Structure formats: C-alpha cells, structure tokens
PDB file of N, CA and C in Angstrom:
ATOM      1  N   UNK G   1     -50.049 -30.310  30.721  1.00 53.00           N
ATOM      2  CA  UNK G   1     -49.830 -29.535  29.346  1.00 53.00           C
ATOM      3  C   UNK G   1     -49.091 -28.169  29.704  1.00 53.00           C
ATOM      4  N   UNK G   2     -48.107 -27.256  29.697  1.00 56.00           N
ATOM      5  CA  UNK G   2     -48.319 -25.882  29.828  1.00 56.00           C
ATOM      6  C   UNK G   2     -48.735 -25.599  29.290  1.00 56.00           C
ATOM      7  N   UNK G   3     -48.951 -23.973  29.744  1.00 53.00           N
ATOM      8  CA  UNK G   3     -49.755 -22.924  28.426  1.00 53.00           C
ATOM      9  C   UNK G   3     -48.334 -23.398  27.492  1.00 53.00           C
ATOM     10  N   UNK G   4     -47.288 -22.611  27.592  1.00 53.00           N
ATOM     11  CA  UNK G   4     -46.387 -22.923  26.478  1.00 53.00           C
ATOM     12  C   UNK G   4     -46.453 -23.847  25.637  1.00 53.00           C
ATOM     13  N   UNK G   5     -46.140 -24.828  26.164  1.00 53.00           N
ATOM     14  CA  UNK G   5     -46.339 -26.404  25.552  1.00 53.00           C
ATOM     15  C   UNK G   5     -47.744 -26.371  24.596  1.00 53.00           C
ATOM     16  N   UNK G   6     -48.727 -25.884  25.269  1.00 54.00           N
ATOM     17  CA  UNK G   6     -50.392 -25.679  24.235  1.00 54.00           C
ATOM     18  C   UNK G   6     -50.399 -25.064  23.258  1.00 54.00           C
ATOM     19  N   UNK G   7     -49.414 -24.058  23.343  1.00 51.00           N
ATOM     20  CA  UNK G   7     -49.485 -22.603  22.381  1.00 51.00           C
ATOM     21  C   UNK G   7     -48.522 -23.138  21.495  1.00 51.00           C
ATOM     22  N   UNK G   8     -47.947 -23.881  21.490  1.00 53.00           N
ATOM     23  CA  UNK G   8     -46.792 -24.198  20.249  1.00 53.00           C
ATOM     24  C   UNK G   8     -47.330 -25.546  19.411  1.00 53.00           C
ATOM     25  N   UNK G   9     -48.291 -26.209  20.217  1.00 54.00           N
ATOM     26  CA  UNK G   9     -48.593 -27.679  19.047  1.00 54.00           C
ATOM     27  C   UNK G   9     -49.251 -26.992  18.272  1.00 54.00           C
ATOM     28  N   UNK G  10     -49.461 -27.819  17.078  1.00 53.00           N
ATOM     29  CA  UNK G  10     -49.766 -27.331  16.294  1.00 53.00           C
ATOM     30  C   UNK G  10     -51.803 -27.946  15.875  1.00 53.00           C
ATOM     31  N   UNK G  11     -52.172 -27.810  15.159  1.00 58.00           N
ATOM     32  CA  UNK G  11     -53.600 -28.245  14.857  1.00 58.00           C
ATOM     33  C   UNK G  11     -54.118 -29.676  15.280  1.00 58.00           C
ATOM     34  N   UNK G  12     -53.070 -30.481  14.525  1.00 58.00           N
ATOM     35  CA  UNK G  12     -53.403 -31.878  14.482  1.00 58.00           C
ATOM     36  C   UNK G  12     -52.681 -32.133  16.163  1.00 58.00           C
ATOM     37  N   UNK G  13     -52.102 -31.838  16.925  1.00 70.00           N
ATOM     38  CA  UNK G  13     -51.513 -32.320  18.091  1.00 70.00           C
ATOM     39  C   UNK G  13     -49.925 -32.587  17.975  1.00 70.00           C
ATOM     40  N   UNK G  14     -49.509 -32.551  16.714  1.00 80.00           N
ATOM     41  CA  UNK G  14     -48.308 -33.185  16.895  1.00 80.00           C
ATOM     42  C   UNK G  14     -47.086 -32.202  16.850  1.00 80.00           C
ATOM     43  N   UNK G  15     -45.808 -32.161  17.278  1.00 81.00           N
ATOM     44  CA  UNK G  15     -44.816 -31.687  17.723  1.00 81.00           C
ATOM     45  C   UNK G  15     -44.024 -31.373  16.612  1.00 81.00           C
ATOM     46  N   UNK G  16     -43.753 -30.530  16.102  1.00 87.00           N
ATOM     47  CA  UNK G  16     -42.578 -30.082  14.887  1.00 87.00           C
ATOM     48  C   UNK G  16     -41.228 -29.626  15.470  1.00 87.00           C
ATOM     49  N   UNK G  17     -40.447 -29.362  14.534  1.00 90.00           N
ATOM     50  CA  UNK G  17     -39.426 -28.770  14.625  1.00 90.00           C
ATOM     51  C   UNK G  17     -39.441 -27.310  15.176  1.00 90.00           C
ATOM     52  N   UNK G  18     -39.851 -26.650  14.426  1.00 90.00           N
ATOM     53  CA  UNK G  18     -40.125 -25.463  14.774  1.00 90.00           C
ATOM     54  C   UNK G  18     -40.773 -25.040  16.204  1.00 90.00           C
ATOM     55  N   UNK G  19     -41.952 -26.384  16.484  1.00 89.00           N
ATOM     56  CA  UNK G  19     -42.416 -26.054  17.774  1.00 89.00           C
ATOM     57  C   UNK G  19     -41.077 -26.450  18.971  1.00 89.00           C
ATOM     58  N   UNK G  20     -40.354 -27.598  18.821  1.00 92.00           N
ATOM     59  CA  UNK G  20     -39.151 -27.783  19.568  1.00 92.00           C
ATOM     60  C   UNK G  20     -37.883 -26.420  19.905  1.00 92.00           C
ATOM     61  N   UNK G  21     -38.157 -25.959  18.433  1.00 92.00           N
ATOM     62  CA  UNK G  21     -37.487 -24.647  18.518  1.00 92.00           C
ATOM     63  C   UNK G  21     -37.619 -23.396  19.450  1.00 92.00           C
ATOM     64  N   UNK G  22     -38.742 -23.382  19.370  1.00 94.00           N
ATOM     65  CA  UNK G  22     -39.539 -22.155  20.160  1.00 94.00           C
ATOM     66  C   UNK G  22     -39.571 -22.567  21.828  1.00 94.00           C
ATOM     67  N   UNK G  23     -39.432 -23.797  21.755  1.00 94.00           N
ATOM     68  CA  UNK G  23     -39.445 -24.120  22.988  1.00 94.00           C
ATOM     69  C   UNK G  23     -38.472 -23.965  23.404  1.00 94.00           C
ATOM     70  N   UNK G  24     -37.209 -24.462  22.897  1.00 95.00           N
ATOM     71  CA  UNK G  24     -35.512 -24.256  23.518  1.00 95.00           C
ATOM     72  C   UNK G  24     -35.524 -22.354  23.850  1.00 95.00           C
ATOM     73  N   UNK G  25     -36.250 -22.187  22.863  1.00 95.00           N
ATOM     74  CA  UNK G  25     -36.310 -20.494  23.187  1.00 95.00           C
ATOM     75  C   UNK G  25     -36.541 -19.749  24.638  1.00 95.00           C
ATOM     76  N   UNK G  26     -37.490 -20.614  24.458  1.00 95.00           N
ATOM     77  CA  UNK G  26     -38.328 -19.970  25.766  1.00 95.00           C
ATOM     78  C   UNK G  26     -37.475 -20.571  26.797  1.00 95.00           C
ATOM     79  N   UNK G  27     -37.143 -21.435  26.663  1.00 96.00           N
ATOM     80  CA  UNK G  27     -36.155 -21.756  27.710  1.00 96.00           C
ATOM     81  C   UNK G  27     -34.718 -21.444  27.992  1.00 96.00           C
ATOM     82  N   UNK G  28     -33.839 -21.059  27.004  1.00 96.00           N
ATOM     83  CA  UNK G  28     -32.908 -19.730  26.590  1.00 96.00           C
ATOM     84  C   UNK G  28     -33.304 -18.738  27.280  1.00 96.00           C
ATOM     85  N   UNK G  29     -34.297 -18.333  26.916  1.00 95.00           N
ATOM     86  CA  UNK G  29     -34.434 -17.127  27.935  1.00 95.00           C
ATOM     87  C   UNK G  29     -34.490 -17.103  29.041  1.00 95.00           C
ATOM     88  N   UNK G  30     -35.503 -18.413  29.799  1.00 96.00           N
ATOM     89  CA  UNK G  30     -36.095 -18.017  31.263  1.00 96.00           C
ATOM     90  C   UNK G  30     -34.275 -18.622  31.706  1.00 96.00           C
ATOM     91  N   UNK G  31     -33.543 -18.834  31.736  1.00 96.00           N
ATOM     92  CA  UNK G  31     -32.393 -19.313  32.077  1.00 96.00           C
ATOM     93  C   UNK G  31     -31.335 -18.077  32.224  1.00 96.00           C
ATOM     94  N   UNK G  32     -31.642 -17.483  31.026  1.00 95.00           N
ATOM     95  CA  UNK G  32     -31.069 -15.960  31.314  1.00 95.00           C
ATOM     96  C   UNK G  32     -31.408 -15.259  31.701  1.00 95.00           C
ATOM     97  N   UNK G  33     -32.647 -15.177  32.401  1.00 95.00           N
ATOM     98  CA  UNK G  33     -33.832 -14.352  33.277  1.00 95.00           C
ATOM     99  C   UNK G  33     -33.006 -14.686  34.626  1.00 95.00           C
ATOM    100  N   UNK G  34     -32.885 -15.571  34.549  1.00 96.00           N
ATOM    101  CA  UNK G  34     -32.603 -16.785  36.315  1.00 96.00           C
ATOM    102  C   UNK G  34     -31.205 -16.441  36.613  1.00 96.00           C
ATOM    103  N   UNK G  35     -30.560 -16.033  35.320  1.00 95.00           N
ATOM    104  CA  UNK G  35     -28.817 -16.136  35.639  1.00 95.00           C
ATOM    105  C   UNK G  35     -28.773 -14.599  36.251  1.00 95.00           C
ATOM    106  N   UNK G  36     -29.625 -14.027  35.329  1.00 95.00           N
ATOM    107  CA  UNK G  36     -29.285 -12.679  35.242  1.00 95.00           C
ATOM    108  C   UNK G  36     -29.803 -11.992  36.966  1.00 95.00           C
ATOM    109  N   UNK G  37     -30.968 -12.527  37.592  1.00 95.00           N
ATOM    110  CA  UNK G  37     -31.385 -12.415  38.768  1.00 95.00           C
ATOM    111  C   UNK G  37     -30.358 -13.254  40.028  1.00 95.00           C
ATOM    112  N   UNK G  38     -29.906 -13.888  39.502  1.00 96.00           N
ATOM    113  CA  UNK G  38     -29.196 -14.673  40.755  1.00 96.00           C
ATOM    114  C   UNK G  38     -27.851 -13.740  40.838  1.00 96.00           C
ATOM    115  N   UNK G  39     -27.088 -13.252  39.570  1.00 94.00           N
ATOM    116  CA  UNK G  39     -25.761 -12.248  39.724  1.00 94.00           C
ATOM    117  C   UNK G  39     -26.409 -11.374  40.698  1.00 94.00           C
ATOM    118  N   UNK G  40     -27.538 -10.480  40.331  1.00 95.00           N
ATOM    119  CA  UNK G  40     -28.290  -9.194  41.114  1.00 95.00           C
ATOM    120  C   UNK G  40     -28.105  -9.312  42.625  1.00 95.00           C
ATOM    121  N   UNK G  41     -28.604 -10.541  42.969  1.00 95.00           N
ATOM    122  CA  UNK G  41     -29.159 -11.177  44.217  1.00 95.00           C
ATOM    123  C   UNK G  41     -27.585 -11.740  44.757  1.00 95.00           C
ATOM    124  N   UNK G  42     -26.771 -11.844  44.568  1.00 95.00           N
ATOM    125  CA  UNK G  42     -24.955 -12.254  44.618  1.00 95.00           C
ATOM    126  C   UNK G  42     -24.727 -10.890  44.539  1.00 95.00           C
ATOM    127  N   UNK G  43     -24.273 -10.120  44.093  1.00 95.00           N
ATOM    128  CA  UNK G  43     -24.065  -8.449  44.201  1.00 95.00           C
ATOM    129  C   UNK G  43     -24.541  -8.196  45.413  1.00 95.00           C
ATOM    130  N   UNK G  44     -26.152  -7.781  45.717  1.00 94.00           N
ATOM    131  CA  UNK G  44     -26.408  -7.461  46.664  1.00 94.00           C
ATOM    132  C   UNK G  44     -26.101  -8.210  48.126  1.00 94.00           C
ATOM    133  N   UNK G  45     -26.203  -9.604  48.302  1.00 95.00           N
ATOM    134  CA  UNK G  45     -25.168  -9.655  49.394  1.00 95.00           C
ATOM    135  C   UNK G  45     -23.883  -9.449  49.429  1.00 95.00           C
ATOM    136  N   UNK G  46     -23.111  -9.334  48.054  1.00 95.00           N
ATOM    137  CA  UNK G  46     -21.770  -8.937  48.905  1.00 95.00           C
ATOM    138  C   UNK G  46     -21.334  -8.045  49.241  1.00 95.00           C
ATOM    139  N   UNK G  47     -22.398  -6.939  48.483  1.00 95.00           N
ATOM    140  CA  UNK G  47     -22.494  -5.744  49.287  1.00 95.00           C
ATOM    141  C   UNK G  47     -22.739  -5.687  50.494  1.00 95.00           C
ATOM    142  N   UNK G  48     -23.999  -6.407  51.383  1.00 95.00           N
ATOM    143  CA  UNK G  48     -24.344  -6.328  52.477  1.00 95.00           C
ATOM    144  C   UNK G  48     -23.242  -6.856  53.622  1.00 95.00           C
ATOM    145  N   UNK G  49     -22.669  -7.828  53.219  1.00 95.00           N
ATOM    146  CA  UNK G  49     -21.419  -8.226  53.668  1.00 95.00           C
ATOM    147  C   UNK G  49     -20.591  -7.602  53.912  1.00 95.00           C
ATOM    148  N   UNK G  50     -19.812  -7.120  53.139  1.00 95.00           N
ATOM    149  CA  UNK G  50     -19.067  -5.876  52.485  1.00 95.00           C
ATOM    150  C   UNK G  50     -19.334  -5.173  53.785  1.00 95.00           C
ATOM    151  N   UNK G  51     -20.340  -4.559  53.615  1.00 95.00           N
ATOM    152  CA  UNK G  51     -20.570  -3.670  54.780  1.00 95.00           C
ATOM    153  C   UNK G  51     -21.037  -3.408  56.453  1.00 95.00           C
ATOM    154  N   UNK G  52     -21.367  -4.655  56.344  1.00 95.00           N
ATOM    155  CA  UNK G  52     -21.595  -5.517  57.681  1.00 95.00           C
ATOM    156  C   UNK G  52     -19.707  -5.438  58.346  1.00 95.00           C
ATOM    157  N   UNK G  53     -19.388  -6.191  57.479  1.00 95.00           N
ATOM    158  CA  UNK G  53     -17.692  -6.244  58.302  1.00 95.00           C
ATOM    159  C   UNK G  53     -17.134  -5.357  57.946  1.00 95.00           C
ATOM    160  N   UNK G  54     -17.616  -3.991  57.340  1.00 94.00           N
ATOM    161  CA  UNK G  54     -16.582  -2.516  57.316  1.00 94.00           C
ATOM    162  C   UNK G  54     -17.005  -2.181  58.787  1.00 94.00           C
ATOM    163  N   UNK G  55     -18.471  -2.402  58.656  1.00 93.00           N
ATOM    164  CA  UNK G  55     -19.162  -1.836  60.372  1.00 93.00           C
ATOM    165  C   UNK G  55     -18.150  -2.093  61.544  1.00 93.00           C
ATOM    166  N   UNK G  56     -18.608  -3.342  61.784  1.00 93.00           N
ATOM    167  CA  UNK G  56     -17.849  -4.778  62.707  1.00 93.00           C
ATOM    168  C   UNK G  56     -16.321  -3.747  62.747  1.00 93.00           C
ATOM    169  N   UNK G  57     -15.692  -4.035  61.863  1.00 93.00           N
ATOM    170  CA  UNK G  57     -14.464  -3.537  61.546  1.00 93.00           C
ATOM    171  C   UNK G  57     -13.966  -2.348  62.461  1.00 93.00           C
ATOM    172  N   UNK G  58     -14.511  -1.321  62.356  1.00 92.00           N
ATOM    173  CA  UNK G  58     -14.869   0.024  63.017  1.00 92.00           C
ATOM    174  C   UNK G  58     -15.099   0.008  64.241  1.00 92.00           C
ATOM    175  N   UNK G  59     -15.969  -0.502  64.521  1.00 91.00           N
ATOM    176  CA  UNK G  59     -16.496  -0.740  65.973  1.00 91.00           C
ATOM    177  C   UNK G  59     -15.088  -1.607  67.122  1.00 91.00           C
ATOM    178  N   UNK G  60     -14.635  -2.351  66.100  1.00 92.00           N
ATOM    179  CA  UNK G  60     -13.517  -2.996  66.808  1.00 92.00           C
ATOM    180  C   UNK G  60     -12.269  -2.151  67.115  1.00 92.00           C
ATOM    181  N   UNK G  61     -12.085  -1.371  65.981  1.00 91.00           N
ATOM    182  CA  UNK G  61     -11.043  -0.856  66.125  1.00 91.00           C
ATOM    183  C   UNK G  61     -10.970   0.543  67.102  1.00 91.00           C
ATOM    184  N   UNK G  62     -12.229   1.008  67.021  1.00 90.00           N
ATOM    185  CA  UNK G  62     -12.338   2.179  68.071  1.00 90.00           C
ATOM    186  C   UNK G  62     -12.832   1.609  69.251  1.00 90.00           C
ATOM    187  N   UNK G  63     -12.774   0.762  70.065  1.00 91.00           N
ATOM    188  CA  UNK G  63     -12.991  -0.109  71.185  1.00 91.00           C
ATOM    189  C   UNK G  63     -11.084  -0.331  71.501  1.00 91.00           C
ATOM    190  N   UNK G  64     -10.181  -0.804  70.373  1.00 92.00           N
ATOM    191  CA  UNK G  64      -9.166  -1.162  70.790  1.00 92.00           C
ATOM    192  C   UNK G  64      -8.292   0.175  70.947  1.00 92.00           C
ATOM    193  N   UNK G  65      -8.799   1.356  70.298  1.00 92.00           N
ATOM    194  CA  UNK G  65      -7.973   2.629  70.234  1.00 92.00           C
ATOM    195  C   UNK G  65      -8.513   3.517  71.793  1.00 92.00           C
ATOM    196  N   UNK G  66      -9.802   2.817  72.273  1.00 92.00           N
ATOM    197  CA  UNK G  66     -10.437   3.212  73.394  1.00 92.00           C
ATOM    198  C   UNK G  66      -9.353   2.775  74.920  1.00 92.00           C
ATOM    199  N   UNK G  67      -8.866   1.407  74.162  1.00 93.00           N
ATOM    200  CA  UNK G  67      -8.465   0.079  75.637  1.00 93.00           C
ATOM    201  C   UNK G  67      -6.788   0.822  75.689  1.00 93.00           C
ATOM    202  N   UNK G  68      -6.001   0.749  74.280  1.00 93.00           N
ATOM    203  CA  UNK G  68      -4.853   1.832  74.124  1.00 93.00           C
ATOM    204  C   UNK G  68      -5.048   2.617  74.634  1.00 93.00           C
ATOM    205  N   UNK G  69      -5.736   3.719  74.989  1.00 94.00           N
ATOM    206  CA  UNK G  69      -5.793   5.239  76.041  1.00 94.00           C
ATOM    207  C   UNK G  69      -5.756   5.150  77.441  1.00 94.00           C
ATOM    208  N   UNK G  70      -6.850   3.977  77.457  1.00 94.00           N
ATOM    209  CA  UNK G  70      -6.974   4.093  78.660  1.00 94.00           C
ATOM    210  C   UNK G  70      -5.660   3.392  79.575  1.00 94.00           C
ATOM    211  N   UNK G  71      -5.209   1.943  78.780  1.00 93.00           N
ATOM    212  CA  UNK G  71      -4.161   1.601  79.305  1.00 93.00           C
ATOM    213  C   UNK G  71      -2.931   2.489  79.719  1.00 93.00           C
ATOM    214  N   UNK G  72      -2.739   3.122  78.480  1.00 93.00           N
ATOM    215  CA  UNK G  72      -1.893   4.707  78.738  1.00 93.00           C
ATOM    216  C   UNK G  72      -1.698   5.155  79.665  1.00 93.00           C
ATOM    217  N   UNK G  73      -2.944   6.036  80.087  1.00 93.00           N
ATOM    218  CA  UNK G  73      -3.575   7.220  80.969  1.00 93.00           C
ATOM    219  C   UNK G  73      -2.938   5.921  82.284  1.00 93.00           C
ATOM    220  N   UNK G  74      -3.511   4.420  82.571  1.00 93.00           N
ATOM    221  CA  UNK G  74      -3.060   4.092  83.888  1.00 93.00           C
ATOM    222  C   UNK G  74      -1.169   4.018  83.644  1.00 93.00           C
ATOM    223  N   UNK G  75      -0.479   3.898  82.828  1.00 89.00           N
ATOM    224  CA  UNK G  75       0.801   3.848  83.118  1.00 89.00           C
ATOM    225  C   UNK G  75       1.207   4.956  83.175  1.00 89.00           C
ATOM    226  N   UNK G  76       0.649   6.272  82.760  1.00 91.00           N
ATOM    227  CA  UNK G  76       1.002   7.180  83.161  1.00 91.00           C
ATOM    228  C   UNK G  76       0.715   7.945  84.404  1.00 91.00           C
ATOM    229  N   UNK G  77      -0.412   7.434  85.047  1.00 90.00           N
ATOM    230  CA  UNK G  77      -0.687   7.766  86.387  1.00 90.00           C
ATOM    231  C   UNK G  77       0.305   6.993  87.393  1.00 90.00           C
ATOM    232  N   UNK G  78       0.430   5.790  86.960  1.00 88.00           N
ATOM    233  CA  UNK G  78       1.390   4.725  87.662  1.00 88.00           C
ATOM    234  C   UNK G  78       2.787   5.437  88.083  1.00 88.00           C
ATOM    235  N   UNK G  79       3.241   6.013  86.426  1.00 88.00           N
ATOM    236  CA  UNK G  79       4.515   6.610  86.647  1.00 88.00           C
ATOM    237  C   UNK G  79       5.010   8.288  87.588  1.00 88.00           C
ATOM    238  N   UNK G  80       3.776   8.526  87.431  1.00 88.00           N
ATOM    239  CA  UNK G  80       3.679   9.709  87.926  1.00 88.00           C
ATOM    240  C   UNK G  80       3.601   9.781  89.834  1.00 88.00           C
ATOM    241  N   UNK G  81       2.401   8.417  90.476  1.00 90.00           N
ATOM    242  CA  UNK G  81       2.609   8.524  91.490  1.00 90.00           C
ATOM    243  C   UNK G  81       3.202   7.188  92.471  1.00 90.00           C
ATOM    244  N   UNK G  82       4.621   6.487  91.312  1.00 87.00           N
ATOM    245  CA  UNK G  82       5.323   5.552  91.822  1.00 87.00           C
ATOM    246  C   UNK G  82       6.351   5.429  90.846  1.00 87.00           C
ATOM    247  N   UNK G  83       7.559   6.677  90.714  1.00 86.00           N
ATOM    248  CA  UNK G  83       8.375   6.469  89.996  1.00 86.00           C
ATOM    249  C   UNK G  83       9.377   5.795  90.388  1.00 86.00           C
ATOM    250  N   UNK G  84       9.645   5.599  91.387  1.00 85.00           N
ATOM    251  CA  UNK G  84      10.809   4.180  91.855  1.00 85.00           C
ATOM    252  C   UNK G  84      10.539   3.344  91.156  1.00 85.00           C
ATOM    253  N   UNK G  85       9.427   2.568  91.245  1.00 86.00           N
ATOM    254  CA  UNK G  85       8.819   1.595  91.234  1.00 86.00           C
ATOM    255  C   UNK G  85       8.938   1.592  89.742  1.00 86.00           C
ATOM    256  N   UNK G  86       8.793   2.410  89.043  1.00 83.00           N
ATOM    257  CA  UNK G  86       8.377   2.107  87.618  1.00 83.00           C
ATOM    258  C   UNK G  86       9.622   2.076  86.712  1.00 83.00           C
ATOM    259  N   UNK G  87      10.633   2.801  87.686  1.00 85.00           N
ATOM    260  CA  UNK G  87      12.050   2.523  87.156  1.00 85.00           C
ATOM    261  C   UNK G  87      12.490   1.654  87.389  1.00 85.00           C
ATOM    262  N   UNK G  88      12.209   0.310  88.341  1.00 85.00           N
ATOM    263  CA  UNK G  88      12.788  -0.455  88.578  1.00 85.00           C
ATOM    264  C   UNK G  88      12.544  -1.620  88.078  1.00 85.00           C
ATOM    265  N   UNK G  89      10.710  -0.682  87.366  1.00 84.00           N
ATOM    266  CA  UNK G  89       9.780  -2.276  86.639  1.00 84.00           C
ATOM    267  C   UNK G  89      10.780  -1.717  85.139  1.00 84.00           C
ATOM    268  N   UNK G  90      11.411  -1.012  84.483  1.00 83.00           N
ATOM    269  CA  UNK G  90      11.338  -0.881  83.575  1.00 83.00           C
ATOM    270  C   UNK G  90      13.185  -1.244  83.292  1.00 83.00           C
ATOM    271  N   UNK G  91      13.413  -1.155  84.300  1.00 84.00           N
ATOM    272  CA  UNK G  91      14.810  -1.375  84.302  1.00 84.00           C
ATOM    273  C   UNK G  91      15.259  -3.631  83.985  1.00 84.00           C
ATOM    274  N   UNK G  92      14.163  -3.836  85.172  1.00 84.00           N
ATOM    275  CA  UNK G  92      13.568  -5.323  84.797  1.00 84.00           C
ATOM    276  C   UNK G  92      13.304  -6.098  83.872  1.00 84.00           C
ATOM    277  N   UNK G  93      12.683  -5.221  83.297  1.00 84.00           N
ATOM    278  CA  UNK G  93      12.205  -5.479  81.629  1.00 84.00           C
ATOM    279  C   UNK G  93      13.330  -5.330  81.083  1.00 84.00           C
ATOM    280  N   UNK G  94      14.361  -4.115  80.841  1.00 78.00           N
ATOM    281  CA  UNK G  94      15.622  -4.094  80.227  1.00 78.00           C
ATOM    282  C   UNK G  94      16.529  -5.386  80.255  1.00 78.00           C
ATOM    283  N   UNK G  95      16.616  -5.746  81.260  1.00 73.00           N
ATOM    284  CA  UNK G  95      17.425  -7.124  81.358  1.00 73.00           C
ATOM    285  C   UNK G  95      16.784  -8.258  80.727  1.00 73.00           C
TER     286      UNK G  95
END
C-alpha cells in the first residue's frame, strides 16, 4: 500500500468516498504534471531538431555556393583559354 493510500484510509481501514476523491485528485495532479513535463520536453526536442536542420541547411548551402563559384571560374578559364571551342560548344548546345 502506498503512502498516499495509507494516508487517506480512516482508522478503521475502510475506504470512504472522500478517500477516493482525495486519491483521484492526487492522480489528476500527477497527470497534469506529467503532461506539462512531456510538453516541455517535446518543445525542447523540437527546437533542437530545428536548430540542427538549420545548421545543416546552412552548411549545404555554403558548400553548393562554393561549388557553383568554382564551376563558374573553370568555365571562365576555359572560355579565355579556348574561345573557339567554347563558341562551338555554345553553338552546339543552342541547336
């Protein structure tokens, strides 16, 4: 028998409606506390996941921009060193 259960029994050991009411109130309070704790935990986890996703997106975006800049530089270098070939490729792509 739990301490709460022992505390609400009368001296004769009988359980009354008042005893049951007290037990139900303790149960309601425990459920409310548990619900609040789960809500706070869920909010913290959601914020953590959001922050991790934003960081990853930022990292991937930075890497993509770096690759795009490098590709553009290579294309510009190719056009400078081989303009006739570049014009031929552009004409072929146009058709």
